[in-house]
Short mmCIF file of C-alpha atoms and ligand atoms in Angstrom, two decimals:
data_model
loop_
_atom_site.label_atom_id
_atom_site.label_comp_id
_atom_site.label_asym_id
_atom_site.label_seq_id
_atom_site.Cartn_x
_atom_site.Cartn_y
_atom_site.Cartn_z
CA UNK S 1 -43.16 -5.62 2.92
CA UNK S 2 -46.56 -4.89 3.67
CA UNK S 3 -45.79 -2.47 6.69
CA UNK S 4 -48.43 0.30 7.74
CA UNK S 5 -48.13 3.43 7.84
CA UNK S 6 -47.97 5.51 11.32
CA UNK S 7 -51.72 5.69 12.94
CA UNK S 8 -51.01 9.61 13.33
CA UNK S 9 -50.81 10.13 9.86
CA UNK S 10 -54.33 8.96 8.84
CA UNK S 11 -57.02 11.85 9.82
CA UNK S 12 -59.46 11.34 12.00
CA UNK S 13 -57.86 8.75 14.02
CA UNK S 14 -55.59 8.50 16.60
CA UNK S 15 -57.83 10.67 19.71
CA UNK S 16 -55.38 11.40 22.62
CA UNK S 17 -58.62 10.61 25.20
CA UNK S 18 -59.06 8.05 26.98
CA UNK S 19 -62.66 6.83 26.02
CA UNK S 20 -62.94 4.61 29.62
CA UNK S 21 -65.87 3.19 28.24
CA UNK S 22 -66.32 1.35 31.76
CA UNK S 23 -66.97 4.33 33.65
CA UNK S 24 -70.16 4.69 30.55
CA UNK S 25 -72.41 2.79 32.94
CA UNK S 26 -71.53 4.56 36.20
CA UNK S 27 -74.59 7.45 36.78
CA UNK S 28 -73.01 8.82 39.39
CA UNK S 29 -69.82 9.29 37.98
CA UNK S 30 -70.51 10.77 34.56
CA UNK S 31 -73.90 12.90 36.88
CA UNK S 32 -70.40 14.59 38.44
CA UNK S 33 -68.28 14.94 35.60
CA UNK S 34 -71.54 16.82 33.72
CA UNK S 35 -71.56 19.04 36.97
CA UNK S 36 -67.93 19.84 37.38
CA UNK S 37 -66.74 22.78 36.54
CA UNK S 38 -62.95 21.18 35.02
CA UNK S 39 -65.11 19.27 32.87
CA UNK S 40 -64.50 20.47 28.58
CA UNK S 41 -68.07 20.71 26.17
CA UNK S 42 -67.22 21.00 22.61
CA UNK S 43 -70.67 22.08 20.95
CA UNK S 44 -71.55 21.28 17.62
CA UNK S 45 -74.53 23.07 15.71
CA UNK S 46 -76.03 21.29 13.15
CA UNK S 47 -72.74 18.74 12.59
CA UNK S 48 -70.28 21.93 12.99
CA UNK S 49 -67.89 22.02 15.18
CA UNK S 50 -67.12 24.96 17.29
CA UNK S 51 -63.41 26.17 15.70
CA UNK S 52 -61.42 28.94 17.55
CA UNK S 53 -60.99 31.82 15.07
CA UNK S 54 -57.64 33.44 16.59
CA UNK S 55 -56.11 29.60 15.83
CA UNK S 56 -56.94 26.43 14.67
CA UNK S 57 -57.99 24.85 17.61
CA UNK S 58 -61.59 23.24 18.88
CA UNK S 59 -63.13 25.56 21.14
CA UNK S 60 -64.24 24.00 24.38
CA UNK S 61 -66.82 25.64 26.88
CA UNK S 62 -68.30 24.63 30.27
CA UNK S 63 -70.55 22.93 31.88
CA UNK S 64 -72.86 26.13 31.84
CA UNK S 65 -73.35 25.16 27.91
CA UNK S 66 -75.66 22.68 28.93
CA UNK S 67 -78.88 24.75 29.37
CA UNK S 68 -78.46 25.49 25.49
CA UNK S 69 -78.09 21.47 24.53
CA UNK S 70 -80.59 19.44 22.87
CA UNK S 71 -82.48 17.29 25.79
CA UNK S 72 -82.94 14.55 23.49
CA UNK S 73 -79.23 14.04 22.90
CA UNK S 74 -77.72 15.20 26.17
CA UNK S 75 -73.95 15.65 26.59
CA UNK S 76 -72.34 11.92 25.09
CA UNK S 77 -69.06 11.23 27.09
CA UNK S 78 -66.16 11.31 24.86
CA UNK S 79 -63.26 10.27 26.96
CA UNK S 80 -60.90 11.58 30.12
CA UNK S 81 -57.51 12.95 29.57
CA UNK S 82 -55.43 14.11 32.71
CA UNK S 83 -58.03 13.39 34.73
CA UNK S 84 -60.40 15.76 33.10
CA UNK S 85 -63.89 14.72 30.99
CA UNK S 86 -64.42 15.52 27.80
CA UNK S 87 -68.34 15.90 26.56
CA UNK S 88 -69.49 16.19 23.17
CA UNK S 89 -73.51 18.01 23.31
CA UNK S 90 -75.26 18.98 20.20
CA UNK S 91 -76.63 22.92 20.45
CA UNK S 92 -78.47 22.62 16.83
CA UNK S 93 -82.22 24.11 18.71
CA UNK S 94 -80.08 27.79 18.69
CA UNK S 95 -81.34 29.79 16.29
CA UNK S 96 -77.90 31.69 15.79
CA UNK S 97 -75.69 30.21 17.97
CA UNK S 98 -72.92 32.60 17.03
CA UNK S 99 -74.84 35.64 18.79
CA UNK S 100 -77.22 33.58 21.25
CA UNK S 101 -73.75 32.49 22.83
CA UNK S 102 -72.16 35.65 23.04
CA UNK S 103 -69.45 34.43 21.11
CA UNK S 104 -68.50 37.76 18.80
CA UNK S 105 -65.75 36.47 16.31
CA UNK S 106 -63.36 34.55 18.76
CA UNK S 107 -64.91 31.16 17.48
CA UNK S 108 -67.44 29.70 14.74
CA UNK S 109 -68.84 26.24 13.50
CA UNK S 110 -67.11 24.67 10.89
CA UNK S 111 -67.87 22.30 8.73
CA UNK S 112 -65.07 19.23 9.75
CA UNK S 113 -64.01 17.97 6.65
CA UNK S 114 -62.82 21.92 5.59
CA UNK S 115 -61.63 22.06 9.65
CA UNK S 116 -59.56 19.14 9.87
CA UNK S 117 -57.47 20.22 7.22
CA UNK S 118 -56.06 23.01 9.38
CA UNK S 119 -56.99 21.03 13.19
CA UNK S 120 -54.51 19.27 14.41
CA UNK S 121 -54.64 15.07 14.23
CA UNK S 122 -55.63 15.08 18.12
CA UNK S 123 -58.33 18.00 17.38
CA UNK S 124 -59.75 16.15 14.08
CA UNK S 125 -59.70 12.87 15.94
CA UNK S 126 -61.86 14.23 18.66
CA UNK S 127 -64.08 16.19 16.71
CA UNK S 128 -65.28 12.90 14.51
CA UNK S 129 -65.57 11.01 17.03
CA UNK S 130 -68.76 14.06 18.89
CA UNK S 131 -69.65 14.27 14.98
CA UNK S 132 -70.43 11.03 14.47
CA UNK S 133 -72.35 10.38 17.85
CA UNK S 134 -74.50 13.06 17.60
CA UNK S 135 -75.32 12.22 14.07
CA UNK S 136 -76.39 8.79 15.15
CA UNK S 137 -78.24 10.56 17.98
CA UNK S 138 -79.75 13.00 15.41
CA UNK S 139 -81.03 9.85 13.54
CA UNK S 140 -82.14 7.48 15.94
CA UNK S 141 -84.83 9.24 17.56
CA UNK S 142 -87.28 6.93 17.14
CA UNK S 143 -87.60 2.86 17.80
CA UNK S 144 -86.46 1.21 14.90
CA UNK S 145 -88.81 -2.05 16.25
CA UNK S 146 -91.54 -0.41 17.30
CA UNK S 147 -91.43 3.54 16.11
CA UNK S 148 -91.50 4.53 19.82
CA UNK S 149 -89.35 7.69 21.45
CA UNK S 150 -86.38 6.36 22.40
CA UNK S 151 -84.38 7.66 25.51
CA UNK S 152 -80.48 8.33 26.01
CA UNK S 153 -78.60 5.74 28.16
CA UNK S 154 -75.05 4.86 29.18
CA UNK S 155 -73.74 8.09 29.05
CA UNK S 156 -74.51 8.49 25.29
CA UNK S 157 -73.81 5.31 24.06
CA UNK S 158 -77.09 3.64 23.69
CA UNK S 159 -81.01 4.31 23.00
CA UNK S 160 -83.53 2.11 24.62
CA UNK S 161 -86.64 2.81 23.68
CA UNK S 162 -89.29 3.93 26.06
CA UNK S 163 -92.20 1.49 25.06
CA UNK S 164 -90.71 -2.60 24.04
CA UNK S 165 -87.34 -2.14 25.73
CA UNK S 166 -84.99 -2.42 22.60
CA UNK S 167 -81.62 -1.23 22.60
CA UNK S 168 -80.09 0.32 19.53
CA UNK S 169 -75.90 1.30 19.92
CA UNK S 170 -73.69 3.87 17.82
CA UNK S 171 -73.63 2.16 14.32
CA UNK S 172 -69.86 2.09 12.03
CA UNK S 173 -70.51 1.05 8.46
CA UNK S 174 -67.16 -0.63 7.08
CA UNK S 175 -66.34 0.61 3.11
CA UNK S 176 -63.29 -1.06 1.65
CA UNK S 177 -60.90 1.36 -0.04
CA UNK S 178 -58.76 -0.46 -2.71
CA UNK S 179 -55.89 0.62 -4.90
CA UNK S 180 -56.08 -2.32 -7.27
CA UNK S 181 -52.14 -2.72 -8.63
CA UNK S 182 -50.65 -4.83 -11.71
CA UNK S 183 -47.30 -4.46 -12.28
CA UNK S 184 -46.32 -0.79 -12.40
CA UNK S 185 -49.51 0.21 -13.30
CA UNK S 186 -52.74 0.57 -10.14
CA UNK S 187 -55.64 1.40 -11.41
CA UNK S 188 -58.00 5.04 -10.46
CA UNK S 189 -61.30 6.33 -11.40
CA UNK S 190 -63.39 9.09 -11.12
CA UNK S 191 -66.89 9.88 -10.26
CA UNK S 192 -68.66 12.84 -12.65
CA UNK S 193 -68.06 16.33 -10.50
CA UNK S 194 -65.08 15.66 -9.05
CA UNK S 195 -62.52 18.67 -10.40
CA UNK S 196 -61.06 17.62 -13.54
CA UNK S 197 -58.39 14.97 -13.75
CA UNK S 198 -58.94 14.19 -10.21
CA UNK S 199 -58.74 10.35 -9.66
CA UNK S 200 -58.68 8.27 -6.38
CA UNK S 201 -58.97 4.65 -5.40
CA UNK S 202 -61.89 2.49 -6.06
CA UNK S 203 -64.50 2.26 -3.16
CA UNK S 204 -67.81 0.66 -1.74
CA UNK S 205 -70.18 -0.17 1.19
CA UNK S 206 -69.62 -3.80 2.14
CA UNK S 207 -72.86 -5.73 1.59
CA UNK S 208 -74.43 -8.12 4.31
CA UNK S 209 -72.66 -11.41 4.64
CA UNK S 210 -69.31 -10.39 2.88
CA UNK S 211 -65.89 -10.65 4.06
CA UNK S 212 -63.59 -7.58 3.43
CA UNK S 213 -61.76 -9.49 0.30
CA UNK S 214 -65.00 -10.47 -1.11
CA UNK S 215 -65.89 -7.02 -1.53
CA UNK S 216 -62.99 -5.72 -2.62
CA UNK S 217 -63.48 -8.43 -5.24
CA UNK S 218 -67.04 -7.62 -6.16
CA UNK S 219 -66.70 -3.87 -6.25
CA UNK S 220 -63.72 -3.82 -8.61
CA UNK S 221 -65.68 -6.51 -10.89
CA UNK S 222 -68.88 -4.25 -10.76
CA UNK S 223 -66.79 -0.64 -10.85
CA UNK S 224 -64.15 -1.49 -13.50
CA UNK S 225 -64.62 -5.17 -14.92
CA UNK S 226 -61.66 -6.08 -13.08
CA UNK S 227 -60.37 -9.52 -11.63
CA UNK S 228 -58.87 -9.20 -8.57
CA UNK S 229 -57.21 -12.17 -6.88
CA UNK S 230 -54.72 -11.75 -3.39
CA UNK S 231 -56.01 -8.51 -1.16
CA UNK S 232 -54.03 -7.19 1.34
CA UNK S 233 -54.93 -4.89 4.25
CA UNK S 234 -53.06 -1.49 4.44
CA UNK S 235 -54.81 0.55 7.20
CA UNK S 236 -58.50 2.26 7.98
CA UNK S 237 -59.47 5.45 8.79
CA UNK S 238 -62.69 7.11 10.72
CA UNK S 239 -64.76 8.96 8.32
CA UNK S 240 -67.18 10.33 10.41
CA UNK S 241 -70.10 11.88 7.24
CA UNK S 242 -71.82 10.29 8.54
CA UNK S 243 -70.86 7.07 9.88
CA UNK S 244 -68.38 5.15 7.64
CA UNK S 245 -64.99 3.45 8.78
CA UNK S 246 -62.86 3.02 5.63
CA UNK S 247 -61.08 0.12 5.08
CA UNK S 248 -57.82 0.65 3.22
CA UNK S 249 -57.04 -2.33 0.75
CA UNK S 250 -53.87 -3.59 -1.73
CA UNK S 251 -55.20 -5.54 -4.28
CA UNK S 252 -53.69 -7.49 -6.96
CA UNK S 253 -55.13 -7.51 -10.28
CA UNK S 254 -55.93 -10.92 -12.21
CA UNK S 255 -57.10 -9.15 -15.47
CA UNK S 256 -56.15 -6.08 -17.34
CA UNK S 257 -59.21 -4.59 -19.43
CA UNK S 258 -61.30 -2.24 -18.01
CA UNK S 259 -64.82 -1.76 -18.44
CA UNK S 260 -66.43 1.01 -16.62
CA UNK S 261 -69.67 0.86 -14.96
CA UNK S 262 -71.27 4.34 -15.82
CA UNK S 263 -73.59 4.21 -13.02
CA UNK S 264 -70.96 4.51 -10.69
CA UNK S 265 -67.89 6.32 -12.58
CA UNK S 266 -67.50 8.90 -15.12
CA UNK S 267 -63.90 6.58 -15.59
CA UNK S 268 -61.44 4.56 -14.35
CA UNK S 269 -58.29 3.49 -16.12
CA UNK S 270 -54.40 2.70 -14.83
CA UNK S 271 -51.91 4.47 -13.95
CA UNK S 272 -48.00 4.67 -14.46
CA UNK S 273 -46.12 4.38 -11.03
CA UNK S 274 -44.17 7.78 -12.59
CA UNK S 275 -47.03 9.26 -13.52
CA UNK S 276 -48.82 8.90 -9.59
CA UNK S 277 -45.01 9.92 -8.70
CA UNK S 278 -44.91 13.35 -10.57
CA UNK S 279 -48.29 14.03 -8.72
CA UNK S 280 -47.99 13.02 -5.43
CA UNK S 281 -44.45 15.44 -5.43
CA UNK S 282 -46.32 18.22 -7.40
CA UNK S 283 -49.94 17.93 -7.38
CA UNK S 284 -51.32 17.63 -11.22
CA UNK S 285 -48.26 16.57 -12.40
CA UNK S 286 -48.03 13.65 -14.34
CA UNK S 287 -51.96 14.59 -15.87
CA UNK S 288 -53.53 13.28 -12.83
CA UNK S 289 -54.58 14.87 -9.10
CA UNK S 290 -54.64 12.18 -6.83
CA UNK S 291 -56.64 13.07 -2.91
CA UNK S 292 -55.21 15.03 -0.50
CA UNK S 293 -53.58 13.42 2.88
CA UNK S 294 -57.35 14.17 4.46
CA UNK S 295 -58.15 10.83 2.82
CA UNK S 296 -56.80 7.05 3.12
CA UNK S 297 -57.08 6.89 -0.81
CA UNK S 298 -53.93 9.43 -0.62
CA UNK S 299 -51.96 7.44 1.80
CA UNK S 300 -52.56 4.07 -0.13
CA UNK S 301 -51.53 5.36 -3.41
CA UNK S 302 -48.16 6.94 -1.27
CA UNK S 303 -47.80 3.64 -0.45
CA UNK S 304 -47.99 1.73 -3.69
CA UNK S 305 -46.09 4.38 -5.28
CA UNK S 306 -43.46 4.94 -3.43
CA UNK S 307 -42.72 0.75 -2.06
ZN1 ZN Z 1 -89.61 -0.07 20.77
#
């Protein structure tokens, strides 16, 4: 009954690259790939990714672009495809990259959430990996233990403290996002500042010492005052803004009366399945807008409504 959706429908998942994790510690091999004219380098400038102008595709560069990369990060190994190594690199130190790289009108740096609306699923997933890794490097230049500078190791998958040797690894922060159901109704909430009539599934960070099920029950109780019983995992989505993993669940309500936590949400209420189906068929119909397919909330809502 609760079959998972195909992963290709989840934006930012489904990268075609083989991450080749065992190669990351092979220094001479990585060095050779960095120098190879065949290797492909995906430039990011202040977390915006380079996209071609004439069609919505990632704009890859050659090894020469490493001359302008941020030396504190270097090039991060993304993986292999057809025998070709792929890297992401940060060129944020440039002031005007389009001019300095001589791109003319051939490509531009685009914010990834916006770019994902037109990029292929494969390109969106590759860019998500690159963005999350480069952002982690930018935030972890100094040791969280002793405060001294850290250096890049393992092709970008570790930073090691120059002083105390503490090792720091890229982080992923789990977030539960849950569609709470009660018979033919589902519970959706909205934040102040969202477009009018836009509602989505409730969500929140998993806290220390909490299982996913406990996080779902706590968040729904806190934000909407609803008691939740059964919780079932549905699907997950990498969300590299900056480093979340959205863990989509379906949750069965055991109470009805909604009490909104106004510090978190502007509103939360029950919606009839018929109105949700109308909105999915034509955005805004049924008196509600739900998130677009780029968000896992859309897939949770659609799955529930159509099942
Ligand atoms: Zn240290």
